[in-house]
XYZ file of C-alpha atoms in Angstrom:
768
model
C 0.000 0.000 0.000
C 2.826 2.397 0.839
C 4.558 1.570 -2.463
C 1.342 2.302 -4.384
C 0.901 5.585 -2.529
C 4.445 6.658 -3.453
C 3.650 6.003 -7.107
C 0.537 8.179 -6.840
C 2.376 11.095 -5.191
C 3.084 14.358 -7.021
C 6.837 15.202 -7.179
C 6.061 18.842 -6.352
C 3.568 18.865 -3.480
C 4.375 15.314 -2.336
C 0.625 14.670 -1.993
C -1.689 12.407 -4.012
C -2.166 13.718 -7.529
C -5.071 16.141 -7.782
C -6.437 16.705 -11.304
C -3.219 15.272 -12.836
C -1.916 16.422 -16.231
C -0.240 13.967 -18.617
C 3.002 15.567 -19.832
C 4.545 14.769 -23.234
C 7.429 13.003 -21.438
C 4.873 10.525 -19.953
C 5.225 11.933 -16.429
C 2.312 13.429 -14.532
C 1.844 16.612 -12.558
C -0.975 18.193 -10.535
C -2.754 20.977 -12.388
C -2.250 23.358 -9.457
C 1.443 22.442 -9.167
C 1.956 23.089 -12.876
C 0.222 26.427 -12.458
C 2.510 27.305 -9.540
C 5.521 26.514 -11.730
C 4.297 28.985 -14.354
C 3.592 31.594 -11.675
C 7.164 31.261 -10.346
C 8.457 32.327 -13.779
C 6.284 35.434 -13.881
C 7.635 38.966 -13.417
C 6.542 42.534 -14.058
C 7.930 42.358 -17.574
C 6.844 38.761 -18.223
C 3.141 38.054 -17.499
C 1.693 34.587 -17.043
C 0.133 34.512 -20.513
C 3.539 34.970 -22.173
C 5.079 31.840 -20.619
C 5.126 29.137 -23.288
C 7.308 26.402 -21.776
C 8.492 24.861 -18.502
C 10.595 21.884 -17.427
C 9.275 18.575 -16.184
C 10.269 18.381 -12.475
C 11.083 14.679 -12.863
C 13.177 14.406 -16.055
C 13.830 18.091 -16.917
C 12.163 17.630 -20.300
C 11.024 20.990 -21.722
C 7.218 21.082 -22.066
C 6.030 23.453 -24.774
C 2.596 25.038 -24.314
C 0.229 26.225 -27.037
C -2.008 29.267 -26.882
C -4.354 27.459 -24.426
C -1.578 27.095 -21.882
C -2.076 24.305 -19.339
C -5.567 23.661 -20.668
C -3.915 22.427 -23.853
C -2.332 19.503 -21.968
C -4.240 16.225 -21.617
C -5.746 15.087 -18.326
C -4.436 11.762 -17.017
C -7.878 10.190 -16.499
C -6.535 6.706 -15.821
C -4.283 7.970 -13.029
C -7.186 9.914 -11.516
C -9.388 6.787 -11.478
C -6.625 4.828 -9.707
C -6.315 7.567 -7.102
C -10.095 7.567 -6.539
C -10.102 3.824 -5.927
C -7.103 4.122 -3.620
C -8.829 6.801 -1.552
C -12.052 4.761 -1.329
C -10.056 1.782 -0.068
C -8.375 4.017 2.489
C -11.678 5.510 3.649
C -13.201 2.083 4.210
C -10.462 1.253 6.743
C -10.189 2.226 10.408
C -8.870 5.671 9.485
C -12.085 6.821 7.829
C -13.902 9.746 9.469
C -16.947 7.687 10.494
C -14.933 4.773 11.846
C -12.516 7.119 13.556
C -15.354 8.917 15.287
C -16.890 5.609 16.333
C -13.660 4.274 17.841
C -12.523 7.465 19.550
C -13.938 8.050 23.079
C -15.784 11.291 23.593
C -13.859 13.518 26.014
C -14.864 17.085 26.789
C -11.260 17.996 27.581
C -7.816 16.529 28.087
C -6.117 17.172 31.435
C -2.473 17.493 32.317
C -1.600 16.957 35.953
C 1.691 18.177 37.372
C 2.752 17.989 40.958
C 4.959 20.503 42.694
C 6.473 20.001 46.093
C 5.508 23.088 48.064
C 8.037 22.618 50.806
C 9.831 20.188 53.082
C 9.990 19.800 56.822
C 12.368 22.296 58.314
C 11.785 25.043 55.787
C 13.528 23.370 52.841
C 12.062 23.225 49.365
C 11.983 20.937 46.403
C 10.243 20.449 43.109
C 8.865 17.482 41.332
C 6.335 16.837 38.647
C 4.625 14.307 36.497
C 2.043 14.370 33.747
C -0.799 12.236 32.538
C -1.784 13.126 29.035
C -4.644 12.210 26.754
C -4.393 11.198 23.133
C -1.228 12.083 21.268
C -3.099 14.299 18.886
C -4.235 16.642 21.598
C -1.909 16.284 24.538
C 1.164 17.937 23.073
C -0.514 21.170 21.948
C -2.190 24.098 23.684
C -4.265 26.926 22.288
C -2.434 30.274 22.333
C -5.431 32.309 23.439
C -7.113 30.011 25.955
C -5.780 28.603 29.178
C -8.153 26.991 31.669
C -6.353 25.995 34.859
C -7.695 24.645 38.062
C -5.373 24.847 41.076
C -5.902 22.416 43.908
C -3.651 23.272 46.848
C -3.201 20.927 49.779
C -1.397 22.649 52.641
C -1.279 20.584 55.783
C 1.096 19.932 58.626
C 3.125 17.546 56.499
C 3.572 19.997 53.631
C 2.039 17.673 51.049
C 2.599 18.494 47.360
C 0.388 21.067 45.688
C -1.252 19.457 42.626
C -1.976 21.686 39.646
C -4.454 20.395 37.052
C -4.110 22.055 33.662
C -6.991 21.574 31.235
C -6.074 21.346 27.567
C -8.403 23.639 25.568
C -10.856 21.917 23.265
C -10.598 22.511 19.515
C -13.703 24.276 18.285
C -15.224 23.936 14.844
C -14.161 26.790 12.619
C -17.066 26.372 10.195
C -19.978 26.482 12.619
C -22.229 29.514 12.528
C -23.726 28.918 15.989
C -22.306 30.493 19.113
C -20.489 28.859 20.799
C -19.265 26.557 18.039
C -19.368 22.807 18.481
C -16.275 20.761 19.318
C -14.212 19.735 16.295
C -13.813 16.054 15.515
C -11.433 16.327 12.554
C -9.018 18.799 11.042
C -8.561 18.946 7.283
C -4.887 19.499 6.539
C -5.707 20.405 2.926
C -8.275 23.038 3.864
C -6.430 24.003 7.069
C -9.788 24.064 8.911
C -11.135 22.104 11.884
C -14.711 20.707 11.528
C -17.349 19.311 13.805
C -19.159 16.151 12.766
C -22.068 18.009 11.093
C -19.879 20.527 9.240
C -17.496 17.778 8.124
C -20.313 15.826 6.452
C -21.596 19.006 4.843
C -18.282 20.243 3.472
C -16.499 16.983 2.674
C -18.800 14.588 0.833
C -17.355 11.270 -0.170
C -16.599 12.244 -3.722
C -13.993 13.982 -5.804
C -12.067 16.260 -5.100
C -12.719 16.027 -1.317
C -11.700 12.375 -1.163
C -8.062 13.453 -1.540
C -8.163 15.765 1.493
C -6.152 14.636 4.521
C -8.191 14.390 7.715
C -6.424 14.153 11.068
C -7.336 14.419 14.717
C -8.174 18.011 15.760
C -5.065 20.164 16.146
C -4.695 23.858 17.038
C -4.588 26.376 14.261
C -0.975 27.347 15.046
C 0.222 23.774 14.449
C -1.906 23.429 11.348
C -0.391 26.280 9.396
C 3.106 24.868 9.743
C 6.380 26.507 8.659
C 6.681 28.668 5.572
C 9.630 28.866 3.218
C 12.163 31.590 3.875
C 12.761 32.187 0.176
C 9.208 31.880 -1.212
C 6.499 33.753 0.633
C 3.350 31.845 1.646
C 4.865 28.537 0.475
C 4.945 25.729 3.048
C 8.063 23.719 3.599
C 7.401 20.138 2.522
C 10.869 18.789 1.645
C 14.260 18.423 3.241
C 17.448 19.174 1.276
C 20.019 16.514 2.155
C 22.879 18.553 0.690
C 22.316 21.754 2.680
C 20.495 20.133 5.642
C 17.675 22.631 5.221
C 13.875 22.710 5.029
C 12.657 23.762 1.563
C 9.432 24.112 -0.381
C 8.457 22.686 -3.768
C 9.536 25.831 -5.616
C 12.999 25.630 -4.061
C 13.381 22.176 -5.604
C 11.809 23.123 -8.918
C 13.285 26.523 -9.757
C 15.405 27.515 -6.747
C 18.996 26.879 -5.792
C 18.147 23.391 -4.530
C 16.905 22.019 -7.865
C 20.066 19.955 -8.435
C 20.230 18.778 -4.811
C 19.059 15.476 -3.416
C 15.922 15.923 -1.327
C 13.806 13.783 0.957
C 10.299 13.995 2.297
C 9.848 15.384 5.776
C 8.403 12.083 7.003
C 11.380 10.032 5.824
C 13.868 12.470 7.252
C 12.005 12.615 10.533
C 11.896 8.811 10.809
C 15.637 8.478 10.110
C 16.655 11.107 12.645
C 14.376 9.696 15.318
C 15.129 6.016 14.677
C 18.210 5.894 16.940
C 16.130 6.946 19.941
C 14.010 3.773 19.804
C 14.554 1.439 22.732
C 16.972 -1.385 21.863
C 14.638 -3.847 23.589
C 11.947 -3.186 20.985
C 14.031 -3.183 17.836
C 16.689 -5.659 16.771
C 20.325 -4.619 16.600
C 20.372 -4.915 12.830
C 17.423 -2.554 12.501
C 19.037 -0.164 14.987
C 22.290 -0.035 13.062
C 20.475 0.440 9.787
C 18.444 3.323 11.185
C 21.420 5.237 12.563
C 22.373 7.602 9.779
C 25.467 9.730 9.909
C 23.361 12.717 10.861
C 21.820 10.784 13.741
C 25.230 9.731 14.981
C 26.464 13.316 14.754
C 23.400 14.498 16.622
C 23.907 11.817 19.270
C 27.569 12.771 19.733
C 26.669 16.434 19.927
C 23.974 15.669 22.478
C 26.431 13.655 24.561
C 28.965 16.469 24.472
C 26.268 19.005 25.244
C 25.027 16.993 28.226
C 28.596 16.641 29.482
C 29.187 20.338 29.012
C 25.932 21.154 30.785
C 27.035 18.978 33.699
C 30.362 20.797 33.857
C 28.604 24.140 33.629
C 26.236 23.115 36.414
C 29.181 22.152 38.625
C 30.954 25.372 37.759
C 27.794 27.345 38.403
C 27.333 25.593 41.745
C 30.860 26.572 42.718
C 30.270 30.146 41.578
C 27.024 30.267 43.532
C 28.849 28.972 46.588
C 31.513 31.628 46.108
C 28.797 34.273 45.702
C 27.228 33.130 48.946
C 30.601 33.271 50.645
C 31.118 36.762 49.212
C 27.781 37.816 50.674
C 28.698 36.388 54.083
C 32.187 37.921 54.067
C 30.848 41.262 52.833
C 28.278 41.395 55.602
C 30.954 40.485 58.134
C 33.337 43.153 56.846
C 30.584 45.763 56.700
C 29.677 45.048 60.308
C 33.358 45.219 61.243
C 33.685 48.527 59.378
C 30.763 50.032 61.263
C 32.188 48.739 64.552
C 35.674 50.103 63.894
C 34.375 53.477 62.679
C 32.078 53.740 65.688
C 35.085 53.095 67.926
C 37.041 55.817 66.117
C 34.124 58.230 66.472
C 33.870 57.351 70.158
C 37.609 57.951 70.629
C 37.321 61.333 68.867
C 34.292 62.226 71.003
C 36.126 61.334 74.197
C 39.235 63.247 73.129
C 37.021 66.206 72.228
C 35.586 66.248 75.729
C 39.016 65.923 77.353
C 40.530 68.723 75.257
C 37.474 70.945 75.853
C 37.866 70.465 79.621
C 41.580 71.340 79.362
C 40.745 74.493 77.431
C 38.179 75.563 80.009
C 40.584 74.886 82.900
C 43.337 76.835 81.186
C 40.881 79.660 80.530
C 39.866 79.883 84.201
C 43.509 79.825 85.363
C 44.607 82.489 82.908
C 41.610 84.719 83.614
C 42.318 84.430 87.383
C 45.906 85.552 86.859
C 44.831 88.368 84.575
C 42.216 89.554 87.102
C 44.887 89.723 89.808
C 47.119 91.730 87.512
C 44.239 94.062 86.674
C 43.559 94.613 90.388
C 47.223 95.444 91.024
C 47.263 97.847 88.123
C 44.079 99.512 89.383
C 45.599 99.931 92.875
C 48.778 101.464 91.503
C 46.752 103.739 89.269
C 44.707 105.004 92.205
C 47.861 105.830 94.180
C 49.442 107.597 91.234
C 46.264 109.580 90.577
C 46.090 110.720 94.252
C 49.736 111.828 94.175
C 49.176 113.747 90.939
C 46.151 115.463 92.414
C 48.114 116.424 95.533
C 51.038 117.761 93.466
C 48.715 119.800 91.268
C 47.098 121.317 94.373
C 50.513 122.236 95.785
C 51.428 123.974 92.568
C 48.254 126.000 92.743
C 48.975 127.136 96.353
C 49.625 130.919 96.466
C 50.408 131.137 100.146
C 54.157 131.062 100.388
C 54.264 129.592 103.810
C 51.859 126.813 102.988
C 53.554 126.078 99.664
C 56.948 125.819 101.296
C 55.501 123.645 103.990
C 53.963 121.052 101.551
C 56.175 121.430 98.493
C 59.153 119.603 99.949
C 57.066 116.599 101.016
C 55.211 116.454 97.706
C 58.407 116.767 95.703
C 60.016 113.885 97.564
C 56.974 111.676 97.028
C 56.790 112.514 93.292
C 60.528 111.892 92.878
C 60.214 108.620 94.730
C 57.186 107.581 92.625
C 59.002 108.503 89.416
C 62.088 106.562 90.423
C 60.063 103.481 91.317
C 57.684 103.624 88.346
C 58.992 100.280 86.982
C 58.238 98.655 90.303
C 54.823 100.186 90.616
C 53.752 99.153 87.077
C 53.127 95.291 87.088
C 54.495 93.098 84.288
C 51.973 91.751 81.752
C 52.590 88.169 80.498
C 51.515 88.022 76.842
C 51.363 84.218 76.980
C 48.364 84.504 79.223
C 46.244 85.494 76.161
C 46.175 81.901 74.772
C 48.024 83.057 71.646
C 50.505 80.194 71.925
C 47.748 77.540 71.926
C 46.721 75.794 68.672
C 44.708 72.762 67.591
C 46.679 70.963 64.863
C 45.102 67.661 63.760
C 46.650 67.614 60.289
C 48.627 64.443 61.008
C 45.569 62.695 62.375
C 43.458 63.902 59.445
C 45.986 62.475 57.020
C 45.871 59.152 58.854
C 42.074 59.153 58.783
C 42.047 59.985 55.082
C 44.248 56.947 54.517
C 41.839 54.603 56.255
C 41.210 51.542 54.090
C 40.598 47.841 54.512
C 43.702 45.705 54.913
C 44.561 43.220 52.155
C 46.910 40.297 52.149
C 50.456 41.420 51.284
C 51.862 40.980 47.811
C 53.948 37.838 47.327
C 57.570 38.309 48.387
C 60.389 37.637 45.945
C 63.347 35.391 46.773
C 66.637 37.005 45.642
C 68.691 34.128 44.281
C 71.730 36.320 43.741
C 71.849 37.206 47.452
C 71.346 33.684 48.778
C 74.429 31.876 50.074
C 75.131 28.254 50.996
C 77.634 26.005 52.710
C 77.710 22.236 52.838
C 74.975 22.128 55.522
C 73.375 25.613 55.558
C 71.508 27.897 53.164
C 70.828 31.559 53.821
C 67.709 32.743 51.991
C 67.179 36.440 51.192
C 63.939 37.942 49.946
C 62.261 41.314 49.369
C 58.665 42.460 49.759
C 56.827 45.413 48.226
C 54.505 45.575 51.258
C 57.198 45.374 53.899
C 55.393 47.770 56.266
C 52.104 45.841 56.123
C 53.744 42.444 56.753
C 53.595 41.262 60.354
C 55.809 38.196 59.868
C 57.247 35.793 57.307
C 57.157 32.027 57.126
C 59.854 29.986 55.379
C 59.014 26.544 53.961
C 61.482 24.159 52.354
C 61.857 20.570 51.262
C 64.242 18.422 49.238
C 63.801 18.877 45.481
C 63.000 15.545 43.861
C 62.920 16.748 40.270
C 59.144 17.197 40.297
C 58.172 20.039 37.980
C 54.597 20.401 39.242
C 55.217 22.724 42.171
C 51.496 22.898 43.026
C 51.237 19.178 43.731
C 54.615 19.326 45.468
C 53.384 22.163 47.661
C 50.199 20.279 48.525
C 52.210 17.354 49.912
C 52.518 19.082 53.255
C 54.088 16.100 55.064
C 57.481 16.625 53.441
C 57.759 20.361 54.171
C 59.740 21.934 56.973
C 58.287 25.227 58.266
C 60.054 28.091 60.024
C 57.359 30.485 61.367
C 57.362 34.026 62.774
C 60.391 35.446 60.941
C 60.689 39.219 61.380
C 63.643 39.897 59.065
C 63.830 39.489 55.292
C 66.482 36.758 55.519
C 66.979 33.483 57.341
C 69.674 30.819 57.616
C 68.587 27.183 57.641
C 70.963 24.780 59.398
C 71.345 21.020 59.410
C 70.788 20.451 55.679
C 72.163 17.589 53.636
C 75.300 18.419 51.713
C 75.200 18.567 47.923
C 71.388 18.540 47.900
C 68.864 20.708 46.063
C 66.050 22.258 48.065
C 62.834 24.050 47.156
C 62.100 27.198 49.181
C 58.886 29.203 49.562
C 58.504 32.424 51.556
C 55.072 33.371 52.856
C 54.258 37.003 53.752
C 51.611 37.189 56.496
C 49.417 39.886 57.992
C 45.981 40.018 59.611
C 44.190 39.850 56.238
C 45.907 36.699 55.005
C 49.091 35.463 53.380
C 50.673 34.960 49.955
C 53.517 32.739 48.826
C 56.535 33.656 46.761
C 57.517 31.875 43.598
C 59.511 28.719 44.370
C 63.292 28.982 44.436
C 65.691 26.065 43.957
C 68.806 26.402 46.099
C 71.554 23.872 46.705
C 73.978 23.166 49.519
C 77.655 22.881 48.668
C 79.447 19.584 48.313
C 80.545 17.606 51.337
C 84.070 18.785 52.348
C 86.599 16.061 53.071
C 90.309 15.415 53.470
C 92.633 12.511 52.827
C 92.384 9.864 55.510
C 95.915 9.069 56.829
C 94.705 5.645 57.972
C 94.127 4.642 54.365
C 97.274 6.123 52.777
C 99.854 3.709 51.304
C 103.168 3.411 53.167
C 105.015 5.046 50.285
C 102.775 8.122 50.260
C 103.393 11.238 52.334
C 100.421 13.430 53.278
C 100.633 17.112 54.129
C 99.749 18.366 57.587
C 96.326 19.549 56.400
C 95.754 16.165 54.677
C 94.942 17.836 51.354
C 98.111 16.908 49.446
C 99.591 13.460 48.783
C 103.077 12.811 47.343
C 104.925 9.664 46.251
C 107.809 9.068 48.660
C 109.764 5.807 48.540
C 111.422 6.539 51.885
C 108.169 6.921 53.798
C 107.825 3.426 55.303
C 107.138 4.210 58.999
C 103.442 3.259 58.916
C 101.748 0.274 60.491
C 99.671 -1.949 58.262
C 95.898 -1.816 58.840
C 93.021 -3.455 56.883
C 91.812 -0.119 55.565
C 95.280 0.971 54.321
C 96.204 0.604 50.658
C 98.909 -2.012 50.271
C 100.502 -4.216 47.703
C 102.917 -3.419 44.936
C 101.849 -0.421 42.878
C 98.700 0.380 44.831
C 99.885 3.817 45.931
C 96.528 5.206 46.967
C 94.561 7.002 49.675
C 90.870 7.531 50.323
C 88.853 10.443 51.623
C 87.591 10.568 55.156
C 83.861 10.570 54.223
C 81.402 8.063 52.817
C 78.752 9.556 50.541
C 75.291 8.021 50.205
C 73.177 10.923 48.912
C 73.313 14.299 47.224
C 75.385 15.830 44.458
C 79.046 16.553 45.289
C 81.876 18.201 43.392
C 85.608 18.304 44.105
C 88.718 19.086 42.121
C 92.158 17.538 41.997
C 95.185 19.747 41.245
C 97.380 17.370 39.254
C 100.494 19.516 38.982
C 103.218 17.720 37.015
C 101.945 14.201 37.720
C 101.527 12.075 34.604
C 100.475 8.829 36.235
C 97.441 8.868 38.521
C 93.922 7.483 39.030
C 90.986 9.431 40.556
C 87.498 8.107 41.269
C 85.214 6.533 43.860
C 84.900 3.080 45.413
C 82.826 1.068 47.827
C 84.290 0.404 51.263
C 84.598 -3.237 50.281
C 86.870 -2.496 47.294
C 90.202 -4.368 47.525
C 93.137 -2.253 48.825
C 95.917 -4.373 47.335
C 95.184 -3.655 43.643
C 94.580 -0.724 41.358
C 91.260 1.038 41.619
C 89.094 0.165 38.643
C 90.302 -3.410 38.339
C 87.314 -4.624 40.371
C 83.539 -4.189 40.286
C 83.573 -1.948 43.374
C 85.506 1.040 41.991
C 85.299 3.523 39.096
C 88.263 5.759 38.124
C 89.608 8.177 35.568
C 93.290 7.459 34.945
C 96.316 8.820 33.102
C 99.228 6.641 32.063
C 101.779 9.007 30.574
C 100.068 10.284 27.398
C 97.024 7.997 27.523
C 93.772 8.901 29.275
C 91.246 6.216 30.106
C 88.324 5.269 32.343
C 88.422 1.948 34.163
C 85.961 -0.331 35.956
C 85.752 -4.056 36.702
C 89.097 -4.741 35.034
C 88.058 -3.094 31.736
C 89.231 0.219 30.441
C 88.323 2.591 27.604
C 90.402 5.371 26.111
C 88.902 8.871 26.325
C 89.795 12.253 24.869
C 91.557 14.717 27.201
C 94.169 17.473 26.940
C 97.797 16.695 27.790
C 97.750 20.050 29.585
C 95.118 18.814 32.020
C 96.038 20.370 35.366
C 92.710 20.543 37.236
C 90.413 17.539 37.166
C 86.794 18.147 38.252
C 84.832 15.226 39.691
C 81.012 15.357 40.003
C 79.358 12.593 42.009
C 75.553 12.716 41.665
C 74.601 9.867 43.940
C 70.843 10.471 43.722
C 70.877 10.364 39.910
C 73.391 7.479 39.668
C 76.184 9.234 37.788
C 79.913 9.959 38.156
C 81.454 12.422 35.683
C 84.918 13.863 35.084
C 85.675 17.312 33.673
C 88.569 19.498 32.586
C 87.928 22.282 35.090
C 90.284 24.813 33.485
C 88.866 24.434 29.964
C 85.253 23.747 31.061
C 85.091 20.516 29.090
C 83.308 17.281 29.829
C 85.482 14.158 29.612
C 83.392 11.148 30.562
C 80.370 10.066 32.614
C 79.753 6.741 34.323
C 76.114 5.714 34.803
C 76.101 3.636 37.992
C 73.318 2.084 40.003
C 74.832 2.732 43.417
C 74.109 0.055 45.988
C 76.317 1.205 48.888
C 77.956 4.423 50.108
C 81.092 5.387 48.180
C 84.336 7.083 49.186
C 86.588 9.302 47.010
C 89.834 7.522 46.085
C 93.155 8.779 44.732
C 96.234 6.971 43.364
C 99.526 8.378 42.079
C 102.686 6.834 40.754
C 104.744 9.995 40.423
C 104.842 13.570 41.702
C 101.946 14.816 43.884
C 98.314 15.889 43.752
C 96.186 18.236 45.860
C 92.482 17.939 46.714
C 89.962 20.834 46.817
C 86.602 19.727 48.265
C 83.345 21.287 49.441
C 83.069 23.344 46.240
C 79.873 24.565 44.585
C 79.087 22.903 41.294
C 80.296 25.101 38.377
C 77.718 26.192 35.810
C 79.231 24.202 32.941
C 79.245 21.045 35.062
C 75.678 21.672 36.252
C 74.533 22.004 32.648
C 76.055 18.657 31.706
C 74.465 17.030 34.747
C 71.049 18.459 33.826
C 71.336 17.118 30.284
C 72.289 13.716 31.643
C 69.361 13.745 34.066
C 66.969 14.599 31.240
C 68.395 11.748 29.182
C 67.916 9.365 32.086
C 64.298 10.411 32.459
C 63.731 9.647 28.778
C 65.151 6.177 29.300
C 62.907 5.396 32.304
C 61.111 2.137 31.972
C 63.920 0.584 29.894
C 66.139 -2.083 31.324
C 69.450 -0.410 32.212
C 72.552 -2.441 33.027
C 74.799 -1.402 35.842
C 77.752 -0.438 33.636
C 76.720 0.309 30.041
C 80.080 1.918 29.247
C 81.772 -1.480 29.198
C 81.156 -1.851 25.480
C 84.429 -1.524 23.633
C 86.609 -1.785 26.750
C 89.625 -4.000 26.926
C 90.997 -5.908 29.869
C 93.654 -4.130 31.987
C 97.077 -5.608 32.271
């Protein structure tokens, strides 16, 4: 039946042929579709009547029209009769309008029930929901203008869920003339109208052309109209372009830019894209695999990635929300603290204002009392002076000679005495008593108040590598801080550097860190460190607001200092008083034999007085004029009665006249070195299993042993002529450190490979 229907489908509208035309190329086309093709070719300069040809949409054959236009083409009567029979057979089945109405239950409405948790015990909240829907044709749509809801709230002591019942609006008949219209029982997709049972029988009799109309369950008007083409106005999309992955209309396929593209019907495309969502329990694996198109797989992958991304975004959002909540809490706390601190400052200012005001009043009373006393004294002196002046003036006015002579002498003496003592009679006036020397100057305090601000954690300090110093067991760390005045103390943290480049994970392993708290200076000396060992240092600047760490700094202690051990020196060797120089001396035989002393013929050697089992150590040997020597390291168990390097417990660099070689386990290999070699550098990196020799004067690498150390080793020295001098406890030179770093990187690249204990043995020859 489906195959027959596909044969009866128009290639333009993808519906059953309606009034089909028989084209000269033997293909058929709906009359209306052919008319739409002609209309698409019309323009303002080219009317419909002037169009005389168009292409067959199936084979591209050019159809020529006569003066009658489309009416001049023949009707395909046979095809129309087949379509009529096909539609009658379809209508007699269960999908016919009458049968469909008989089988479908009559429901006045369709309800959707969703539950929402109103609350939980203790004030919490939650949400939940479910739905029970009616028939598929009605449950997934809602009318845009009508919304009948009935809320049923149950609020009890147990906070039971509030159930909301949403009624789906009924679809009314759009052809009824009565008010209100009856409920629709079918929707005609062709007419784009919903009908009740009476209007459907009246408008769609069981005869041509209404038999070709598609009747479906009632749907809202918004879903009925569907999508329109973006390029052709008022044209519905009814195809899917597989090339551009785009919805198109019939005109897009016929005359648009998609005419050469492969297209598919919307139903087929929909089924293919939705097929992969079918439950595997209902469909066989073969059908599942066949239904998964490349587009479906892409969509599935994109959905998976989108779900994963949404989960990550939700986690990130949860963290951000938590941070926002913490910000709110901290802000409220700081705001309360700000108000408290400012209130305390205001209270201090108020109290100081009262104290200073009292002092001013007391000073005022004291000064006014003194000034009043001075005014009284001045008034008393003035009264006396005025009385004397009056008496003198009266004497001068006396005309009686006897009386004048009698009083003039006394008055004259009193005036002379008053004039002579005028400075005594006039009291001193203290100008300071006027409060002129008193001032209120709060400029310094105002400047401090203007600088009030919240305290932040200090900026990270910076460790100054160029100022740091080290010995074999101490390191002095120097640092600087931009916020030195806001820092209350520093904290120094350090640990042994293991070669780990991820400092964050190294810092988080708190068990291995040593901490020196409460440092007040910007430097500190750490004691008791391992010699020849790299350390990682952090400096933390601390104040009341928090703390910040410096960038990590890698610092290293110097090599372990040592001297020649007289107990191990051969009888024919003479050591200097400081045990740093050894010399061949045939006459020096006054030494007792001990197990640790070198003995035997030709084994003129001595060992250092330390055993090394960790760290990186560097020493130099001043060779002088000696042309026959051997320098290296050995286990304590190495034989003392034979040359170093002739056993498996010792490794040496040796010179025999003009030949330079390295020797181990009785095998030796010639190496390149200058005949002018006067200072031999030895680098023992016990932790990284290497022993290397260098020309210290020319900064050249000579050779490196790769050794899997099993026991502590001791420096060893042998000479057969002249003398040598040892310099130990030295820092590793830059050129030697660079070689060691390259070697360490090479070793890390070889991790996981089986490494023999002495890979340099290849090409060596046996010593004689």
